[in-house]
Amino acid sequence: MGGDNKAPMASSYPKLAGPPVGKQIHRIYRDRLPMFTSTGQYESQSLLAKLYEGRASGEPSVKLSVWSAPDLSRPTFKDATSESNEYHSTRVGASFGPSWSTHWFRIHMTVPEDLKDKRHLEFHWDANNEGMVWSEDGEPLQGLTGGGERVAWVLPKSFRDGKEHTFYIEMSCNAMFGNGKNGETIAPPSPDKYFILNTADIVAVNLEARALYFDFWEIGDAAREFPEDSWEEHAALQVCNSIMDTFIAGEGSQDSVSEGRKIAQKYIGSKVNSSEVYDEPEHAIVSAIGHCHIDTCWLWPWAETKRKVARSWLNQCDLMDRYPEHRFCASQAQQYKWLETYYPSAFDRVKAKVKQGTFQPIGGSWVEHDTNMPTGESLVRQFLYGQRFFEAHFAERSTTFWLPDTFGYSSQIPQICRLAGMGRFFTQKLSWNNINDFPHTTFNWVGLDGSQVMCHMAPDNTYTAEADFGDVKRSVTQHKSMDQDPTSLLVFGKGDGGGGPTWEQLEKLRRCRGMSDTTSGLLPRVKMGDSVDDFFARLEKKAETTDFVSWVGELYFELHRGTYTTQANNKRNNRRAEIMLHDIEYLATLASIQDDVRGTSTGYKYPKRDLDSMWEDVLLCQFHDCLPGSSIEMCYDDSDELYRGVFRKGETLLRTAITALGFTDPDKGQGELVAINTLPFERQELVTLGSHDQSHARLIKPASKAHARSVGLYHVHPEPPSYRVENPAHVARATQISDDVFVLENPQLKVTITAGVVTSMYDRKARREVLAPGAKANQFVIYDDKPLYWQAWDVEVYHLASRKELPAGQTTLLENGPHRASVVTETKISENSWVKSTASLACGDLDDDDDDDGSAGAATTTTGAGLPGLLEFTCECEWREDKKFLKVEFPVDVHSTSATYETQFGTVSRPTHYNTSWDMAKFEVCCHRWADLSEHGYGVSVVNDGKYGFACQGSTMRLSLLRAPKAPDAHADMGRHFFRYGVMGHAGPAGAETVKKARAFNNPVVAPQGSRIGVDGVEALFPYTGFDSYVFRHPGSEGGGRLDGSGSSSSSSSSSSDGVITPTDQNISIFMSSFTLSPNPHHSNPSIVLDTIKRGEDDPDVRIDASIPSAEELQAKESPTNEKEKPAVDPEENAASHTLNNQQPPKTTTTWNKIHTRERQHTAFPAAALTQNSIPVRKGKSVILRVCETLGGKSKGTLVIKGPVGGKVKGVGLCNLLEDDVGGFNTPSMPGSVSVSDQRSNAGHEGNEDVTVGEGVDEDENVGEEGLKVVKGEDGDVRVVFVCRAFEVKSFRVLLDV
């Protein structure tokens, strides 16, 4: 209008309408998608029908023969292929078994003419069980899973020559998750399960069709899982339907398959066929890492785990060759050691991948262990042995503690991790909580002492992700820490039973990344090629500018609470083994240095080889399905055998060390009757030697009150029956008031037992009743115990409503003083079960001397099984129940909203009320040797000798005793049990008295009655010390000094009433107390405990030496074995961990490794010896002392190094848990301290010492948390003054000038 006229532009939009087009019915078109890739009525016309281009089975292409290994043995390749073994012809459709048997198949293969030129050939084998492909010359090649998973082995190109080729398949008659009855995973295994060989075919694969299958899978997931209101969801649905329509139009031709792939690229891009898809520069927030969680035992025994490791890890090495982006991490040094021992070529292959950076050792621990029940020292050794193994073999230590499947995490883990060189922690198990959702994904986890680690919990809530579209998506949608950082780990791969990532999973991840780059902003970008350490390094960098949230204290797992109790004897074995190892290391340390510091000539060598073997076995048994009690019965047969070997070996080591220290049997030797105290504090207790007759009672006292500074060796004083008359104020007595009422009393307590239960416990010293009004203590109660699913694992909160008191039976008087008063009560649980409980009080003095000046005349601290303040219960129980839970209760007259429980190196406080769901979730918790309920001014402690489950509900303290689950072990806990516990009142909150008493209760000088009673003719597997007593004689032969070193004797005879011994053995009492804490509370807070005394790992005389006889060799000298009496532990197993199968370790070739770390440089050691024993060598001898603050307050401590050892101290310095020196050394040289910096050279193993003189120190001078002062007193003793934070663990290296 008003302008030039212009011709209208032509339009491509048609003028006339075509055929009608309706709106797609979204739901119908989406539901159509599975028809393209699923089995069923349309399979023959779907993409599945195009996946394979040809197949050959049966003869002449595939000839099968089999040899079945006898007696459920697991022979090596060499044994299985021996010419003496007769292989029989077999076929597809044949059945093989029974459960756990092994069958070796020899396969003669000839690729037929019509297949040999196909692009890709595989051999498919499926018998629904696990297997391994072996080359003809004995190389393990690849694992097989069965049941449609991991059933293909890619044939070498050399097989296409038309000739016959031979290889082997080792069949294991178990599925990935064992042999559970009726297909139920956690059911006890069926002993007679058989497996049918379904497939043994040569297959030509259509790689283009296979690729389209994964294209369609992931785009289809986008159509199903993206929001329907997003354009990405609609686009995905259109692409999938277009692919299907194209395939139908082309009648399934190869061209239609290729065209379908082009259509798919519109949504996922064109780079998904290779690792180039990850080269795009866009930032990815999801880091995918392959992982293969292999339970070291669970629904299968250890022997099968060894094969699972080889099968799984070889598969990963193969995938790394085919998928350059693949990164795989694996934990558990024990599994690496098994691989090295039984599959050396596979281990070499793994080492090569580690060097390339694609196979990544992680975790730093010996196994993925339980963290609730092991002692603090056991946790230390998990890292000590694990980290040293990784360092020796792979030239690196772990910086990330990897523990995805353990049932809760101790509040001391952050500190122990930091002291072991790890500042990062990964798990996900708390996603299983069945009451409260844990609120964080990435956070600072703060431990008891304030140490922290960066913690990440995979938001996909699994460590076995399938690498699906949904896994990638959930890595963001379930992320709970997006405010601080949106990145996450996606841990994928078949797990628990092994396997690891599959090629299918890697293909899916490529397509997820292509989809994120090409189309979708909704799906987060996933990346591969990084390590877990790379991921955490980015988080730590982010932490420089971002305040991550904190979680303080334990990561309590709100599930699997029954694992604190299930398999009670296994748990007790753990407790006993930990104590035994502590004692051996203490005594062996003294014996190994005495020649240098006391001038003896015993030639004793520290038994490192045997100690390592024992520790590795104990650490193995602390695996998170073994110690918690959640494995099948076969696993506990194995662990029983392992513990039996540990105890037998330990007995030999104890006796050897004690003999080297000059002690002899009390009934054979000469000299004074003495008791060895392996605890680092003074104690006094009543013991019984010989029969239960009290004429054999002895009182253990310090060797001399005038020299109470010696706590390692004690006099054993006979206390005759006249004790009642001579010491009327000290006796214990029992009185029967009526038929069912008894009174036990001593100077500390008056206990009334009515109808078999304790109705009064009066604390005479505190002048108050311990029990609540009307209470019944030592009341056995039983509960119905049927969890929702996980029988051995779980006890649910609703079980509390089924509480039923067990009425006691007859009570009888057992002992009526003067040394001990006891009554025994029998309680019937059911027709098949009973418990016999003996309540005892020991004699003692009501009023302890109060002298805390730390002088030689200071009073003895009375602790232990004979302490008057402890009401002790010794129980024998026959347990034959079905899904029941036995506990014992102590309702006390104490009110508190929280209770205190011992944990590793400290205590943890938990609520006694159910105010919130978080409080109620802790209705059953873990404790170690004691639990305590205290109010202002008074409290009550319950100690035990091998139990871990506990609950404080209001004012009722309840110790868990026995469970009776029927899965996965149908016989769990059935049989005879022995256990002890005790209750004591105390002034104020839980303090050093409780800590020391619980330790002494667990480590008595003499094994309590019944500790070695056999069950069904088999010796019980829970000795207290390895033998029955620490009571010996110390002989004398040539003149001498007093046992306590207080003077010389005029006699050179053997022994007299005051303990005359030879000059060589003078001061033995002082020597046995060489390493202690000052008893003066002004110098050393009683809350500090000297927990561990051992030799340095890297001392030259500690290094394993073939000339040092092992415990088995020593046993053989004492009692040679014959064919019928073989030792329980094979001496060959010192070079490798114990094996419980017939497989013998192959011989390996010696190679050399050079180890470098950022903290130190190591010399090289032969690979044949590269176990935990391959440690750097330092000059001289050293002793490691580990202390801990146990009660939660910053405290000053003073280590005292006494007598001749003190005179040999060259320097003292701090070290970490891996025994790396932290800073320099201080020497007690006068007038000031001298800093010693120990440096090691690579050649010759010589140390260079730089010495600088420092300032003088005052023992009472304040010392910073990171420092220490070393002073030498006028008495010649060396004192090391230090400060501990609340619950801090400190380790010291004492260098000896020898």
Coordinates of N, CA and C in Angstrom, one line a residue, residues 1216-1291:
N1216 N 54.4 -42.4 62.0 CA 53.0 -42.7 61.8 C 52.7 -44.2 61.9
L1217 N 51.5 -44.6 61.5 CA 51.1 -46.0 61.7 C 51.9 -46.9 60.7
L1218 N 52.4 -46.3 59.6 CA 53.2 -47.1 58.7 C 54.6 -47.1 59.0
E1219 N 54.9 -46.5 60.2 CA 56.3 -46.4 60.7 C 57.2 -45.6 59.9
D1220 N 56.7 -44.6 59.2 CA 57.5 -43.5 58.6 C 57.8 -42.5 59.7
D1221 N 59.0 -42.1 59.8 CA 59.4 -41.2 60.8 C 58.8 -39.8 60.5
V1222 N 58.3 -39.2 61.5 CA 57.7 -37.8 61.4 C 58.6 -36.9 62.1
G1223 N 59.4 -36.1 61.4 CA 60.4 -35.2 62.0 C 61.6 -35.9 62.4
G1224 N 62.4 -35.3 63.3 CA 63.7 -35.9 63.8 C 63.5 -36.7 65.0
F1225 N 64.6 -37.0 65.7 CA 64.6 -37.7 66.9 C 65.2 -36.9 68.0
N1226 N 64.8 -37.1 69.2 CA 65.3 -36.4 70.4 C 66.1 -37.5 71.2
T1227 N 67.3 -37.1 71.6 CA 68.1 -38.0 72.4 C 68.2 -37.5 73.8
P1228 N 68.2 -38.4 74.8 CA 68.2 -38.0 76.2 C 69.6 -37.6 76.7
S1229 N 70.5 -37.3 75.8 CA 71.9 -36.9 76.2 C 71.8 -35.7 77.0
M1230 N 72.7 -35.6 78.0 CA 72.7 -34.4 78.8 C 73.8 -33.4 78.2
P1231 N 73.6 -32.1 78.4 CA 72.5 -31.5 79.2 C 71.2 -31.2 78.5
G1232 N 71.1 -31.4 77.2 CA 69.9 -31.1 76.5 C 69.6 -32.2 75.6
S1233 N 68.5 -32.0 74.8 CA 68.1 -33.0 73.9 C 68.9 -32.9 72.6
V1234 N 69.0 -33.9 71.9 CA 69.7 -33.9 70.6 C 68.8 -34.4 69.5
S1235 N 68.7 -33.7 68.5 CA 67.8 -34.1 67.4 C 68.5 -35.0 66.4
V1236 N 68.0 -36.2 66.2 CA 68.6 -37.1 65.3 C 67.7 -37.3 64.1
S1237 N 68.3 -37.1 62.9 CA 67.5 -37.3 61.7 C 68.1 -38.5 61.0
D1238 N 67.3 -39.6 60.9 CA 67.7 -40.8 60.4 C 67.5 -40.8 58.9
Q1239 N 68.6 -40.9 58.1 CA 68.5 -40.9 56.6 C 69.0 -42.3 56.1
R1240 N 68.3 -42.7 55.1 CA 68.7 -44.0 54.5 C 69.2 -43.9 53.1
S1241 N 70.3 -44.6 52.8 CA 70.8 -44.6 51.5 C 70.3 -45.8 50.7
N1242 N 70.4 -45.7 49.4 CA 69.9 -46.8 48.6 C 70.8 -48.0 48.5
A1243 N 72.1 -47.7 48.6 CA 73.1 -48.8 48.4 C 73.8 -49.0 49.8
G1244 N 73.9 -50.3 50.1 CA 74.6 -50.6 51.3 C 73.7 -50.5 52.6
H1245 N 72.6 -49.9 52.5 CA 71.6 -49.8 53.6 C 72.2 -49.1 54.8
E1246 N 73.1 -48.2 54.6 CA 73.8 -47.5 55.7 C 73.0 -46.2 56.0
G1247 N 72.9 -45.9 57.3 CA 72.2 -44.7 57.7 C 73.2 -43.6 58.0
N1248 N 72.9 -42.4 57.6 CA 73.7 -41.2 58.0 C 72.9 -40.4 59.0
E1249 N 73.6 -40.1 60.1 CA 72.9 -39.4 61.2 C 73.4 -38.0 61.4
D1250 N 72.5 -37.1 61.3 CA 72.9 -35.7 61.5 C 72.4 -35.3 62.9
V1251 N 73.4 -34.9 63.8 CA 73.1 -34.7 65.2 C 73.2 -33.2 65.5
T1252 N 72.2 -32.6 66.1 CA 72.3 -31.2 66.5 C 71.9 -31.1 68.0
V1253 N 72.6 -30.3 68.7 CA 72.3 -30.2 70.2 C 71.2 -29.1 70.3
G1254 N 70.2 -29.5 71.1 CA 69.1 -28.6 71.4 C 69.1 -28.1 72.8
E1255 N 68.0 -27.5 73.2 CA 67.8 -26.9 74.5 C 67.5 -28.1 75.5
G1256 N 67.9 -27.8 76.8 CA 67.5 -28.8 77.8 C 66.0 -28.8 78.0
V1257 N 65.5 -29.8 78.5 CA 64.0 -29.9 78.7 C 63.7 -30.2 80.2
D1258 N 62.6 -29.8 80.6 CA 62.0 -30.1 81.9 C 60.9 -31.0 81.7
E1259 N 60.8 -32.1 82.5 CA 59.7 -33.0 82.3 C 58.4 -32.4 82.5
D1260 N 58.3 -31.4 83.4 CA 57.0 -30.8 83.7 C 56.7 -29.6 82.7
E1261 N 57.6 -29.3 81.8 CA 57.4 -28.2 80.9 C 56.2 -28.6 79.9
N1262 N 55.4 -27.6 79.5 CA 54.4 -27.9 78.6 C 54.9 -28.3 77.2
V1263 N 54.3 -29.3 76.6 CA 54.7 -29.8 75.4 C 53.6 -29.7 74.4
G1264 N 53.8 -29.2 73.2 CA 52.8 -29.1 72.2 C 52.3 -30.4 71.7
E1265 N 51.1 -30.4 71.0 CA 50.5 -31.6 70.6 C 51.4 -32.4 69.6
E1266 N 52.2 -31.7 68.8 CA 53.0 -32.3 67.8 C 54.4 -32.6 68.3
G1267 N 54.7 -32.2 69.5 CA 56.1 -32.3 69.9 C 56.2 -33.4 71.0
L1268 N 57.5 -33.5 71.5 CA 57.8 -34.4 72.6 C 59.1 -33.9 73.2
K1269 N 59.3 -34.3 74.5 CA 60.5 -34.0 75.2 C 61.1 -35.3 75.8
V1270 N 62.4 -35.4 75.7 CA 63.0 -36.6 76.1 C 64.0 -36.2 77.2
V1271 N 63.9 -36.8 78.4 CA 64.8 -36.5 79.5 C 65.2 -37.7 80.1
K1272 N 66.4 -37.6 80.8 CA 67.0 -38.8 81.5 C 67.1 -38.5 82.9
G1273 N 66.4 -39.3 83.8 CA 66.4 -39.0 85.2 C 67.7 -39.5 85.9
E1274 N 67.7 -39.1 87.2 CA 68.9 -39.5 88.0 C 68.9 -41.0 88.2
D1275 N 67.7 -41.6 88.1 CA 67.7 -43.1 88.2 C 68.1 -43.8 87.0
G1276 N 68.4 -43.1 85.9 CA 68.8 -43.7 84.7 C 67.7 -44.0 83.7
D1277 N 66.5 -43.8 84.2 CA 65.3 -44.0 83.3 C 65.2 -42.9 82.3
V1278 N 64.7 -43.2 81.1 CA 64.4 -42.2 80.1 C 62.9 -41.9 80.1
R1279 N 62.6 -40.6 80.2 CA 61.2 -40.2 80.2 C 60.9 -39.4 78.9
V1280 N 59.8 -39.8 78.2 CA 59.3 -39.2 77.0 C 58.0 -38.5 77.3
V1281 N 58.1 -37.2 77.3 CA 56.9 -36.4 77.7 C 56.2 -35.9 76.4
F1282 N 54.9 -36.1 76.4 CA 54.1 -35.7 75.2 C 52.7 -35.3 75.6
V1283 N 52.0 -34.8 74.6 CA 50.6 -34.4 74.9 C 49.7 -35.1 73.8
C1284 N 48.6 -35.6 74.2 CA 47.6 -36.2 73.3 C 46.3 -35.4 73.3
R1285 N 45.8 -35.1 72.1 CA 44.4 -34.6 72.0 C 43.5 -35.6 72.5
A1286 N 42.2 -35.2 72.7 CA 41.2 -36.2 73.1 C 41.1 -37.3 72.0
F1287 N 41.3 -38.5 72.5 CA 41.2 -39.8 71.6 C 42.3 -39.9 70.6
E1288 N 43.4 -39.1 70.8 CA 44.5 -39.2 69.8 C 45.3 -40.4 70.0
V1289 N 45.8 -40.9 68.9 CA 46.7 -42.1 68.8 C 48.1 -41.5 68.5
K1290 N 49.1 -41.9 69.2 CA 50.5 -41.5 68.9 C 51.4 -42.7 68.9
S1291 N 52.3 -42.7 67.9 CA 53.3 -43.8 67.8 C 54.7 -43.2 67.9

